[in-house]
């Protein structure tokens, strides 16, 4: 019966063979005492020999302890390789040959004998049957050594188990001999309320272990644990709070296994509770997202810039990677601002090391003339490009913003949940990024914007009046760009670069019509291009229910690309300053300058931990369950959003992309990071979507077509791949004529 179970379960088949106990329990029980003793004698003799060689070599090599430990941990040194024991009783009291540590004296850590795990096998065998050990699974491991760390992490592990997204394990790897049940009791945890799988991974005589033996014991136990459960992520207490040998062994093992080892910063256990709502996929990618901060400082914004940078400096970065900071400076910088930047320490962490690396970049603008909206857009977009498209994201900040200290924790949480979860929602690819702000106006800068509330959620479970206050603001998706405080994902930024290349080519080729600006002129010009792309791709931005920024209005100003000069002729009329290149203004602007509407002050709440003030007890709803707001401010459903997107694509191709009517309406193949499907430009390949095609039709339909009247002249040819027969006919006819 068991054998069949094992055969059926391929997960078990993948278990590493070398984990199997060297001797099966029955074999060792049948072994004659003298045989057993001979083995043990041999092992001890070998260990003593090893130890002798090791100690003997010490004077020649007084290198760092790390190095020595690393050497001893190498696989060649099998003599003291930790072994799992299943059948024997663990010996009590001090190990044989233990010297010192009389009654009343502190236990001496000097035992260096072989390591055996007597208590680990039972719990490990228990888990492998229930949850398997595929390399990709739902196991998350909390690893602790000191009893204090156990107390620190226990509530977190229990909480994670309660959310039931992961199989939560907790392994005890330290020196303390306190039995597991007592540890639980001391911490007030009962197995009934806390569905964590506990593993006692302490070796024999752990109390008497030397540092070296303790470290090897941790590494050895972790090997067995990994063989059995392949934890997707390992969570430990702050390395400053944990035992040194444990930290060293865990770090080495995590590197070797290629697993994320998350250190919860000391004293921040409650603040990091949001972590318990993440699944193993998100946790295993803990270190992947890299956030860069980009601040664009217009002329005369030094006061705001300094306030913003100060809020960045005093934000909470414990346990997270401090973002790189790039500041785009205007031509003229005030002296006090210059001094402030010179003295700015970034990253803002008291790192005593003299080789501390600054990650602050300043960019200074040379021309003092006014930029066209095209130049302004290009300048901003060019100031960042992701190294790794999937993982590098940019947080664009305006000097009007002042950040909440929890901004990075929130971004980290949301990005890990929506981008890295094991089961991402299909609409996560349509997420442009994460805004920290709640808008006060519609895109056109007018009207009072009312953020959606719980009653407008798109999932029935949230409409339960008894459970959730229906009038509370919720997070929502909004198909509108914002430059106030928005994180934009790397792959979306790359696509925007590509889009702008095509878009500018279309403008300069005279193919694009000048369209009316939809985004208020109080916003930077690049947002108009981003809005076009968002509409064509169906992207939206996630806004929080509670704001993570305060927007200060007193310094708000119209971006220079839209500033106007008072005309001397007419009374009170203002005209837009004429840029040197009219073709670089792709949009029609309003005849009057825009009004600056003051931003509704939404004071960020930051006295509570994140999981307490986020709605729905800190659980992030699925993206499809959130209210979805179209760029006009209407709440719509997914069906309607898809229709609007298709209509817009057709309109865009015709109005801006340079496509004629039949071309504009046909479905095209969409490639990631690329926007060629929105344009019919010379040199741009046109690939129609070949959904219902059979192989033969495709082969027949591969034909060449010139790109219409303009493309014909410069001899540029485009490849057209088509399937449907009537299109084939028309394409051939056009190519012939
Ligand atoms: C601005 O947009 C809102 C929402 O789409 C609309 O109700 C309002 O009429 C617009 N205002 C102007 C001046 O166009
Ligand atoms: C989506 O909204 C439209 C109106 O905007 C409505 O006609 C349609 O029935 C809705 N679809 C679903 C699935 O609710």
XYZ file of C-alpha atoms and ligand atoms in Angstrom:
765
model
C 0.000 0.000 0.000
C 2.720 2.427 0.942
C 4.887 1.487 -1.965
C 2.039 2.210 -4.358
C 1.436 5.534 -2.768
C 5.065 6.384 -3.203
C 5.065 5.335 -6.837
C 2.006 7.338 -7.640
C 3.358 10.412 -6.046
C 5.968 11.678 -8.431
C 6.778 14.468 -6.052
C 8.292 11.952 -3.730
C 10.252 10.396 -6.546
C 12.085 13.671 -6.969
C 13.372 13.611 -3.468
C 17.145 13.549 -3.333
C 18.433 10.080 -2.783
C 21.194 11.106 -0.481
C 18.737 12.155 2.144
C 17.708 8.583 2.844
C 19.047 7.477 6.175
C 22.307 5.640 5.612
C 20.853 2.567 7.270
C 17.252 1.714 7.380
C 15.843 1.683 10.909
C 15.246 -2.070 10.864
C 18.740 -2.800 9.641
C 20.311 -0.797 12.410
C 18.104 -2.463 14.994
C 19.167 -5.874 13.769
C 22.820 -4.956 13.759
C 24.753 -6.735 16.411
C 25.994 -4.526 19.258
C 29.669 -5.111 18.519
C 29.140 -4.151 14.869
C 27.469 -0.974 15.938
C 30.142 -0.189 18.461
C 32.861 -0.804 15.894
C 31.251 1.697 13.568
C 30.892 4.255 16.242
C 34.452 3.801 17.400
C 35.634 4.254 13.857
C 33.575 7.404 13.411
C 34.861 8.922 16.604
C 38.437 8.030 15.774
C 38.074 9.629 12.369
C 36.524 12.724 13.890
C 39.351 13.063 16.381
C 41.830 12.673 13.552
C 40.028 15.345 11.565
C 39.970 17.640 14.508
C 43.655 17.062 15.059
C 44.437 17.887 11.437
C 42.227 20.957 11.661
C 43.740 22.283 14.877
C 47.202 21.421 13.675
C 46.700 23.535 10.595
C 45.342 26.518 12.445
C 48.621 28.316 13.109
C 49.396 28.271 9.390
C 46.117 29.833 8.499
C 44.723 32.499 10.709
C 42.299 33.691 8.076
C 38.796 34.807 8.893
C 36.623 32.336 10.730
C 34.184 32.394 7.822
C 36.744 30.953 5.510
C 37.728 28.170 7.824
C 34.136 27.244 8.441
C 33.472 27.327 4.726
C 36.276 24.879 4.169
C 35.043 22.483 6.781
C 31.605 22.614 5.241
C 32.835 21.412 1.908
C 31.427 18.057 0.869
C 34.775 16.300 1.097
C 34.709 16.386 4.887
C 32.200 13.634 5.298
C 33.565 12.388 8.595
C 31.480 14.855 10.516
C 28.631 15.015 8.020
C 25.482 15.215 10.092
C 23.407 12.108 10.075
C 19.717 11.618 10.654
C 18.811 9.065 13.295
C 15.416 7.541 13.458
C 15.586 4.589 15.761
C 17.779 5.415 18.690
C 17.187 7.350 21.828
C 18.979 10.645 21.928
C 21.717 10.576 24.560
C 21.302 12.888 27.490
C 23.792 14.888 29.485
C 27.203 16.034 28.363
C 28.973 14.228 25.530
C 31.710 11.703 26.258
C 34.986 13.381 27.052
C 33.302 16.661 28.013
C 35.568 18.748 30.185
C 34.542 21.604 32.398
C 31.052 22.863 33.017
C 30.723 21.607 36.597
C 27.547 22.295 38.507
C 26.729 25.977 38.619
C 29.245 26.792 35.914
C 28.091 27.902 32.455
C 28.075 25.177 29.840
C 31.216 25.213 27.763
C 30.829 25.239 24.006
C 33.679 23.000 23.108
C 32.275 19.692 21.851
C 33.327 18.890 18.315
C 32.140 15.327 17.835
C 29.998 13.963 15.003
C 26.485 15.345 14.679
C 23.343 13.240 14.690
C 19.786 14.445 14.342
C 17.463 12.372 16.466
C 14.299 14.432 16.201
C 14.273 15.674 12.654
C 13.248 12.574 10.749
C 9.788 12.194 12.246
C 8.538 15.626 11.293
C 10.206 15.595 7.886
C 8.710 12.226 6.995
C 5.384 13.562 8.133
C 5.407 16.468 5.701
C 6.693 14.751 2.635
C 3.664 12.504 2.493
C 1.141 15.304 2.765
C 2.600 18.004 0.626
C 5.322 16.498 -1.494
C 8.513 18.191 -2.346
C 8.430 19.433 -5.896
C 11.066 22.092 -6.521
C 8.142 24.505 -6.975
C 5.696 24.239 -4.129
C 3.970 26.093 -1.345
C 6.463 25.534 1.467
C 7.784 28.497 3.403
C 10.290 27.960 6.203
C 10.831 30.038 9.304
C 14.237 29.145 10.711
C 15.277 30.069 14.236
C 18.218 29.446 16.472
C 17.979 31.528 19.642
C 14.921 31.245 21.848
C 14.359 34.960 21.650
C 14.185 34.806 17.885
C 11.726 31.958 18.191
C 9.544 34.227 20.289
C 9.948 37.032 17.749
C 8.959 34.973 14.737
C 6.385 32.604 16.204
C 3.427 35.050 15.949
C 4.356 35.758 12.358
C 4.531 32.090 11.402
C 1.169 31.400 13.055
C -0.367 34.362 11.258
C 0.951 33.171 7.900
C -0.465 29.718 8.547
C -3.823 31.303 9.328
C -3.969 32.906 5.866
C -3.448 29.452 4.440
C -1.734 30.450 1.212
C 1.425 28.557 2.127
C 2.481 25.467 4.019
C 4.285 27.156 6.862
C 7.162 25.350 8.564
C 9.252 26.384 11.479
C 12.591 24.760 12.169
C 14.521 25.049 15.422
C 18.240 24.863 14.761
C 19.881 26.369 17.810
C 21.899 25.225 20.778
C 19.273 25.498 23.445
C 18.144 22.120 24.799
C 14.627 23.236 25.775
C 12.122 20.692 24.391
C 9.891 21.848 21.536
C 6.693 21.601 23.552
C 8.180 23.823 26.219
C 9.210 26.402 23.633
C 5.627 26.518 22.403
C 4.299 26.792 25.908
C 6.670 29.596 26.839
C 5.415 31.535 23.837
C 1.788 30.806 24.583
C 1.265 28.936 21.343
C -0.874 25.848 21.135
C -0.640 23.481 18.200
C -4.383 23.746 17.803
C -4.408 27.483 17.025
C -1.207 27.588 15.069
C -1.127 25.358 12.001
C 2.627 25.541 11.543
C 4.642 22.383 10.852
C 7.325 22.280 13.504
C 10.705 20.669 13.002
C 13.198 20.082 15.738
C 16.388 20.205 13.704
C 18.823 20.412 16.613
C 21.645 17.917 16.621
C 22.722 15.806 19.570
C 24.701 17.502 22.336
C 23.804 20.801 20.658
C 24.124 22.548 23.983
C 27.823 21.688 24.173
C 28.664 22.339 20.508
C 31.581 24.478 19.544
C 30.774 27.363 17.179
C 32.088 25.297 14.322
C 30.024 22.237 15.164
C 26.920 24.352 15.684
C 27.377 25.956 12.285
C 27.891 22.632 10.547
C 24.851 21.307 12.335
C 22.674 24.113 10.972
C 23.990 23.634 7.445
C 23.519 19.871 7.667
C 19.986 20.135 9.005
C 19.133 22.634 6.299
C 20.328 20.214 3.671
C 17.963 17.534 4.953
C 15.133 20.031 5.259
C 15.707 21.268 1.747
C 15.795 17.744 0.331
C 12.410 17.118 1.812
C 10.479 20.323 1.363
C 12.403 22.646 -0.996
C 11.286 25.721 0.883
C 10.529 28.506 -1.587
C 11.612 31.123 0.880
C 13.343 31.055 4.240
C 12.575 33.609 6.877
C 14.820 34.341 9.823
C 15.189 36.948 12.526
C 17.490 39.931 12.130
C 21.062 38.670 11.798
C 22.079 41.070 14.570
C 19.651 39.343 16.925
C 20.396 35.758 15.922
C 23.318 33.507 16.826
C 26.359 34.185 14.665
C 26.954 30.553 13.716
C 23.336 30.264 12.616
C 23.391 33.394 10.458
C 26.620 32.301 8.818
C 25.335 28.825 8.040
C 21.942 30.060 6.809
C 23.456 32.632 4.481
C 25.865 30.114 3.046
C 23.115 27.574 2.565
C 20.698 30.079 1.009
C 23.340 31.107 -1.503
C 24.155 27.489 -2.283
C 20.504 26.534 -2.749
C 19.579 29.730 -4.551
C 16.707 30.454 -2.168
C 15.563 33.762 -0.778
C 16.601 34.235 2.842
C 14.496 37.007 4.297
C 15.702 38.688 7.472
C 12.948 40.390 9.410
C 14.483 43.530 10.893
C 14.761 43.544 14.651
C 11.837 45.137 16.452
C 9.793 45.462 13.230
C 7.952 42.172 13.436
C 4.549 43.789 13.575
C 5.370 46.198 10.728
C 6.275 43.247 8.550
C 3.066 41.335 9.160
C 1.945 42.131 5.626
C 4.463 39.533 4.598
C 2.187 36.852 6.021
C -0.419 37.613 3.330
C 1.959 36.799 0.467
C 2.181 33.410 -1.208
C 5.332 31.361 -1.677
C 5.816 32.675 -5.233
C 5.933 36.255 -4.026
C 8.147 35.416 -1.069
C 10.619 33.491 -3.208
C 11.017 36.627 -5.337
C 11.539 38.848 -2.313
C 14.812 40.270 -3.615
C 13.865 40.549 -7.284
C 12.069 43.881 -7.591
C 14.469 46.799 -7.728
C 13.002 50.258 -7.424
C 14.690 53.410 -8.707
C 13.450 56.827 -7.705
C 13.342 59.547 -10.346
C 12.623 63.136 -9.359
C 12.119 65.755 -12.009
C 12.695 69.159 -10.479
C 11.452 72.061 -12.566
C 12.833 75.623 -12.210
C 12.031 77.247 -8.863
C 11.046 74.019 -7.159
C 13.979 73.780 -4.752
C 11.860 74.143 -1.629
C 9.614 71.277 -2.647
C 12.547 69.194 -3.794
C 14.233 69.489 -0.422
C 11.056 68.617 1.435
C 10.570 65.589 -0.784
C 14.157 64.402 -0.383
C 13.877 64.789 3.395
C 10.763 62.640 3.399
C 12.631 60.075 1.316
C 15.484 60.146 3.815
C 13.303 59.613 6.826
C 11.251 56.807 5.281
C 11.403 53.307 6.682
C 13.901 51.140 4.808
C 14.600 48.483 7.412
C 14.817 45.086 5.777
C 14.385 46.473 2.255
C 16.747 47.649 -0.427
C 17.063 51.442 -0.494
C 16.207 52.671 -4.005
C 18.733 54.457 -6.162
C 17.915 58.129 -6.473
C 18.166 60.245 -9.621
C 17.351 63.950 -9.539
C 16.893 65.927 -12.737
C 17.883 69.501 -12.059
C 16.865 72.598 -14.000
C 19.361 74.962 -15.630
C 19.349 77.322 -12.713
C 19.705 75.908 -9.208
C 19.484 78.007 -6.085
C 22.574 78.046 -3.925
C 20.899 76.592 -0.836
C 19.543 73.715 -2.879
C 22.952 73.037 -4.327
C 24.467 72.946 -0.862
C 21.704 70.671 0.356
C 22.354 68.206 -2.442
C 26.094 68.264 -1.885
C 25.632 67.266 1.708
C 22.949 64.729 0.963
C 23.818 61.227 2.075
C 22.176 58.596 -0.014
C 21.361 55.833 0.851
C 20.364 57.311 4.211
C 21.632 54.509 6.390
C 24.197 54.913 9.100
C 26.750 52.674 7.510
C 30.052 53.097 9.325
C 31.986 51.514 6.486
C 34.316 54.037 4.839
C 33.652 52.477 1.441
C 29.935 53.224 1.540
C 28.702 53.610 -1.986
C 26.464 56.516 -2.870
C 23.577 55.738 -5.201
C 22.589 59.333 -5.874
C 22.763 60.648 -9.424
C 22.257 64.265 -10.384
C 21.432 65.299 -13.916
C 21.621 68.907 -14.842
C 20.030 70.549 -17.837
C 22.072 72.777 -20.132
C 19.692 74.704 -22.432
C 17.913 77.578 -20.776
C 15.314 78.027 -23.513
C 11.859 76.619 -23.097
C 11.444 73.004 -24.171
C 8.771 71.845 -26.569
C 6.396 69.253 -25.191
C 8.155 66.652 -27.293
C 11.608 67.527 -25.987
C 10.327 67.647 -22.443
C 8.784 64.186 -22.779
C 11.877 62.679 -24.336
C 14.124 64.186 -21.691
C 12.126 62.719 -18.875
C 11.713 59.272 -20.388
C 15.388 59.040 -21.266
C 16.435 59.590 -17.686
C 15.640 56.009 -16.780
C 15.907 52.665 -18.518
C 15.629 49.335 -16.700
C 18.611 47.015 -16.652
C 16.391 43.986 -16.184
C 13.078 44.730 -17.869
C 11.090 42.412 -15.637
C 12.474 43.492 -12.292
C 13.620 47.130 -12.432
C 10.840 49.604 -11.818
C 10.875 53.373 -11.575
C 9.111 55.556 -9.041
C 8.479 58.982 -10.593
C 8.060 61.704 -7.990
C 7.051 65.333 -8.285
C 8.621 67.905 -5.930
C 5.118 68.677 -4.687
C 4.931 65.296 -3.048
C 5.944 64.359 0.456
C 6.089 60.644 1.092
C 4.738 58.588 3.925
C 7.472 56.662 5.771
C 5.806 53.418 4.747
C 5.846 54.076 1.039
C 8.492 51.485 0.213
C 6.921 48.751 2.319
C 3.633 49.349 0.566
C 5.211 49.277 -2.898
C 7.149 46.165 -2.056
C 4.031 44.436 -0.800
C 1.869 45.358 -3.773
C 4.529 44.609 -6.380
C 5.314 41.201 -4.869
C 1.633 40.304 -4.696
C 0.553 41.407 -8.141
C 3.709 40.761 -10.158
C 5.322 37.750 -8.549
C 2.550 35.636 -7.096
C 2.499 31.947 -8.058
C -0.950 32.389 -9.521
C -0.945 35.866 -11.025
C -4.247 37.189 -12.227
C -4.331 37.496 -16.032
C -4.944 41.207 -15.652
C -1.686 41.737 -13.790
C -0.058 42.182 -17.198
C -2.361 45.138 -17.760
C -1.128 46.911 -14.677
C 0.989 49.904 -15.674
C 2.176 50.518 -12.167
C 1.282 51.551 -8.673
C 0.451 55.077 -7.638
C 0.907 56.228 -4.057
C -1.608 59.000 -4.513
C -5.362 59.408 -4.899
C -6.200 61.998 -7.551
C -8.240 65.077 -6.650
C -9.364 65.943 -10.155
C -10.167 64.155 -13.364
C -7.517 63.919 -16.057
C -8.620 67.205 -17.601
C -7.913 68.910 -14.313
C -11.512 69.794 -13.563
C -14.294 68.402 -11.472
C -14.039 66.897 -8.082
C -12.821 63.378 -8.287
C -14.489 60.948 -5.914
C -12.508 57.771 -5.303
C -14.495 54.511 -5.419
C -15.740 52.835 -2.255
C -16.178 49.233 -1.171
C -19.747 49.130 -2.505
C -18.279 49.506 -6.001
C -16.011 46.472 -5.795
C -16.486 43.995 -8.621
C -16.730 40.919 -6.421
C -19.703 39.886 -4.383
C -17.674 38.817 -1.364
C -16.813 42.450 -0.605
C -20.401 43.599 -0.791
C -21.272 41.900 2.474
C -22.508 44.793 4.587
C -22.007 42.920 7.816
C -18.337 42.284 7.161
C -17.113 45.416 5.377
C -18.037 49.050 5.725
C -19.418 49.782 2.261
C -18.617 53.503 2.357
C -14.886 53.119 2.928
C -12.534 54.073 0.072
C -10.938 51.054 -1.574
C -7.954 50.618 -3.813
C -8.981 50.957 -7.452
C -7.697 50.734 -10.992
C -7.730 53.939 -12.969
C -6.877 54.196 -16.637
C -5.100 57.491 -16.210
C -1.419 58.345 -15.937
C -0.048 60.418 -13.102
C 3.400 61.866 -12.447
C 2.827 62.798 -8.834
C 4.086 59.644 -7.166
C 3.801 56.679 -9.492
C 5.760 53.494 -9.712
C 5.900 52.346 -13.312
C 6.940 48.797 -14.098
C 10.120 48.293 -16.114
C 8.470 46.422 -18.973
C 5.850 49.155 -19.323
C 8.537 51.822 -19.345
C 10.399 49.984 -22.116
C 7.183 49.717 -24.120
C 6.601 53.425 -23.627
C 10.066 54.121 -25.018
C 9.250 52.091 -28.087
C 5.875 53.750 -28.391
C 7.361 57.224 -28.242
C 9.912 56.364 -30.954
C 7.105 55.268 -33.245
C 4.827 58.077 -32.182
C 7.419 60.767 -32.865
C 8.268 59.178 -36.211
C 4.570 59.322 -37.124
C 4.361 62.979 -36.044
C 7.430 63.988 -37.957
C 6.367 62.085 -41.075
C 3.245 64.222 -41.050
C 1.016 61.172 -40.654
C -0.334 61.906 -37.207
C -3.177 64.318 -36.779
C -2.874 66.839 -34.009
C -5.346 65.683 -31.420
C -6.860 67.619 -28.570
C -5.030 67.241 -25.332
C -6.964 65.206 -22.776
C -4.577 65.517 -19.864
C -4.622 68.867 -18.096
C -1.829 71.264 -18.988
C -0.868 71.367 -15.367
C 0.624 67.919 -15.886
C 3.893 67.175 -17.721
C 3.641 66.527 -21.455
C 4.796 62.925 -21.408
C 1.591 61.873 -19.662
C -0.385 62.588 -22.831
C 1.676 60.028 -24.744
C 1.385 57.593 -21.881
C -2.390 58.021 -21.873
C -2.536 57.112 -25.569
C -0.550 53.977 -24.883
C -2.651 53.093 -21.841
C -5.831 53.363 -23.875
C -4.426 51.279 -26.722
C -3.131 48.576 -24.383
C -5.890 48.669 -21.795
C -3.407 49.444 -19.036
C -4.407 50.961 -15.763
C -2.741 52.248 -12.650
C -3.429 50.881 -9.184
C -4.331 53.584 -6.664
C -4.455 52.940 -2.926
C -7.487 53.347 -0.703
C -5.454 55.517 1.673
C -2.875 57.870 0.247
C 0.851 57.381 0.871
C 1.796 60.929 -0.104
C 0.840 64.421 0.902
C 0.661 66.761 -2.077
C 1.577 70.355 -1.314
C -0.104 72.904 -3.498
C 1.695 76.078 -2.552
C 4.526 75.371 -4.967
C 2.498 73.889 -7.763
C 3.252 75.278 -11.172
C 2.466 74.647 -14.787
C 5.163 72.591 -16.520
C 7.367 74.793 -18.650
C 6.306 73.110 -21.875
C 2.851 74.587 -21.278
C 3.743 77.946 -19.777
C 2.334 81.000 -21.472
C 3.393 84.551 -21.913
C 1.075 87.437 -21.388
C 0.424 88.798 -24.847
C 1.070 92.508 -25.117
C -1.649 93.052 -27.673
C -4.888 91.807 -26.196
C -5.938 92.565 -22.680
C -5.459 89.714 -20.231
C -5.097 87.109 -22.926
C -2.217 84.742 -22.651
C -0.686 82.918 -25.535
C 1.434 79.857 -25.451
C 5.048 80.778 -25.990
C 5.933 79.690 -29.495
C 8.414 76.865 -29.478
C 11.144 76.911 -32.086
C 9.810 73.760 -33.697
C 6.077 73.686 -34.171
C 6.196 70.062 -35.327
C 7.302 69.118 -31.839
C 3.915 70.030 -30.433
C 1.847 66.950 -31.091
C -1.280 68.085 -29.302
C -3.747 70.904 -29.519
C -3.766 72.856 -26.303
C -6.620 74.866 -24.905
C -6.827 78.564 -25.746
C -6.696 79.620 -22.099
C -4.141 78.685 -19.512
C -5.281 75.948 -17.141
C -6.444 76.597 -13.606
C -4.500 74.905 -10.904
C -6.968 73.064 -8.723
C -5.791 72.506 -5.217
C -5.164 68.940 -4.224
C -7.380 67.445 -1.570
C -5.161 66.904 1.426
C -5.255 63.265 2.281
C -3.019 62.911 5.240
C -1.280 59.589 5.094
C -1.760 57.466 8.150
C 1.501 56.039 9.284
C 1.211 55.364 12.933
C -0.230 51.920 12.343
C 1.488 48.968 10.713
C 0.609 48.528 7.058
C -1.559 45.437 7.500
C -3.767 47.250 9.983
C -4.716 50.296 8.020
C -4.973 48.771 4.552
C -8.579 47.793 3.852
C -9.723 44.163 4.077
C -7.391 43.426 7.010
C -4.384 44.088 4.859
C -5.283 41.433 2.312
C -4.875 42.635 -1.264
C -7.931 41.830 -3.400
C -7.453 40.350 -6.857
C -7.070 42.989 -9.529
C -10.233 41.889 -11.301
C -12.224 42.447 -8.116
C -11.259 46.107 -7.801
C -13.386 48.961 -9.151
C -12.155 49.848 -12.622
C -12.310 53.474 -13.642
C -12.024 54.489 -17.280
C -10.052 57.623 -18.188
C -13.289 59.609 -18.292
C -13.954 58.768 -14.677
C -16.723 56.211 -15.353
C -16.682 52.919 -13.517
C -16.922 50.158 -16.094
C -16.662 46.386 -16.256
C -14.038 44.307 -18.041
C -16.247 43.607 -21.077
C -16.852 47.268 -21.668
C -13.168 48.084 -21.099
C -12.157 45.580 -23.792
C -14.647 47.084 -26.265
C -13.411 50.593 -25.603
C -9.848 49.450 -26.080
C -10.583 47.856 -29.461
C -12.412 50.959 -30.635
C -9.541 53.131 -29.563
C -6.919 51.004 -31.313
C -8.768 51.405 -34.610
C -9.102 55.130 -34.078
C -5.482 55.507 -33.072
C -4.095 53.580 -36.040
C -6.057 55.761 -38.368
C -5.653 59.111 -36.678
C -2.049 58.845 -35.538
C -0.533 55.563 -36.673
C -0.712 56.367 -40.381
C -2.920 53.401 -41.317
C -5.696 53.600 -43.894
C -9.216 52.517 -42.975
C -9.157 48.776 -43.765
C -5.688 48.391 -42.241
C -6.673 50.234 -39.094
C -9.544 47.905 -38.257
C -7.696 44.616 -38.675
C -6.304 42.741 -35.729
C -2.525 42.715 -35.544
C -0.048 40.531 -33.679
C 0.982 42.211 -30.462
C 4.538 41.625 -29.273
C 5.737 42.324 -25.783
C 7.672 45.545 -25.250
C 6.835 46.637 -28.773
C 4.122 48.852 -30.251
C 4.561 48.286 -33.979
C 1.038 46.896 -34.148
C -0.332 50.396 -33.620
C 1.437 51.970 -36.583
C 1.682 51.660 -40.346
C 4.981 53.371 -40.907
C 7.673 52.771 -43.503
C 10.030 50.162 -42.169
C 7.552 48.832 -39.637
C 6.576 45.237 -40.159
C 2.844 44.638 -40.362
C 1.804 41.289 -38.945
C -1.877 40.583 -38.962
C -3.250 38.252 -36.352
C -3.495 34.786 -37.870
C -5.847 33.261 -35.389
C -7.994 30.948 -37.466
C -5.364 30.086 -39.979
C -4.191 26.722 -41.198
C -0.625 26.188 -42.250
C -1.274 26.140 -45.966
C -3.194 29.381 -45.966
C -0.344 31.076 -44.140
C 2.179 29.837 -46.652
C 0.027 31.090 -49.522
C -0.654 34.393 -47.946
C 2.871 35.573 -47.263
C 3.129 38.403 -49.656
C 4.941 41.625 -49.981
C 3.182 44.913 -49.820
C 4.413 48.461 -49.992
C 3.272 50.746 -47.265
C 0.894 52.879 -49.260
C 1.614 56.026 -51.225
C 4.331 57.461 -48.967
C 6.264 54.254 -48.453
C 6.258 53.509 -52.172
C 8.542 56.368 -53.017
C 11.384 55.625 -50.705
C 11.272 52.023 -51.722
C 10.711 50.721 -48.191
C 8.898 47.453 -48.231
C 6.786 45.939 -45.545
C 6.031 42.335 -45.088
C 2.383 41.523 -44.831
C 1.344 38.165 -43.541
C -2.289 37.522 -44.124
C -4.598 34.587 -44.088
C -8.100 35.421 -44.991
C -8.573 35.061 -48.699
C -10.376 38.277 -49.396
C -7.545 40.261 -47.845
C -5.069 38.315 -49.870
C -6.945 39.347 -52.968
C -7.075 42.990 -52.074
C -3.456 43.100 -50.993
C -2.322 41.542 -54.258
C -4.499 43.957 -56.183
C -2.970 46.902 -54.396
C 0.552 45.668 -54.803
C -0.127 45.218 -58.521
C -1.729 48.634 -58.938
C -13.442 66.899 -17.362
O -13.653 65.508 -17.263
C -14.814 65.152 -16.523
C -14.845 63.641 -16.401
O -14.554 63.024 -17.607
C -16.066 65.698 -17.195
O -17.201 65.365 -16.434
C -15.915 67.200 -17.311
O -17.022 67.727 -18.041
C -14.630 67.576 -18.009
N -14.460 69.019 -17.961
C -14.128 69.748 -19.009
C -13.987 71.196 -18.794
O -13.947 69.245 -20.094
C -20.827 45.484 -18.582
O -21.357 46.795 -18.679
C -22.234 46.992 -19.764
C -22.675 48.438 -19.758
O -21.617 49.287 -19.534
C -23.427 46.061 -19.656
O -24.258 46.207 -20.778
C -22.947 44.630 -19.586
O -24.023 43.775 -19.356
C -21.932 44.474 -18.445
N -21.393 43.123 -18.497
C -21.300 42.345 -17.438
C -20.721 41.009 -17.658
O -21.701 42.708 -16.363
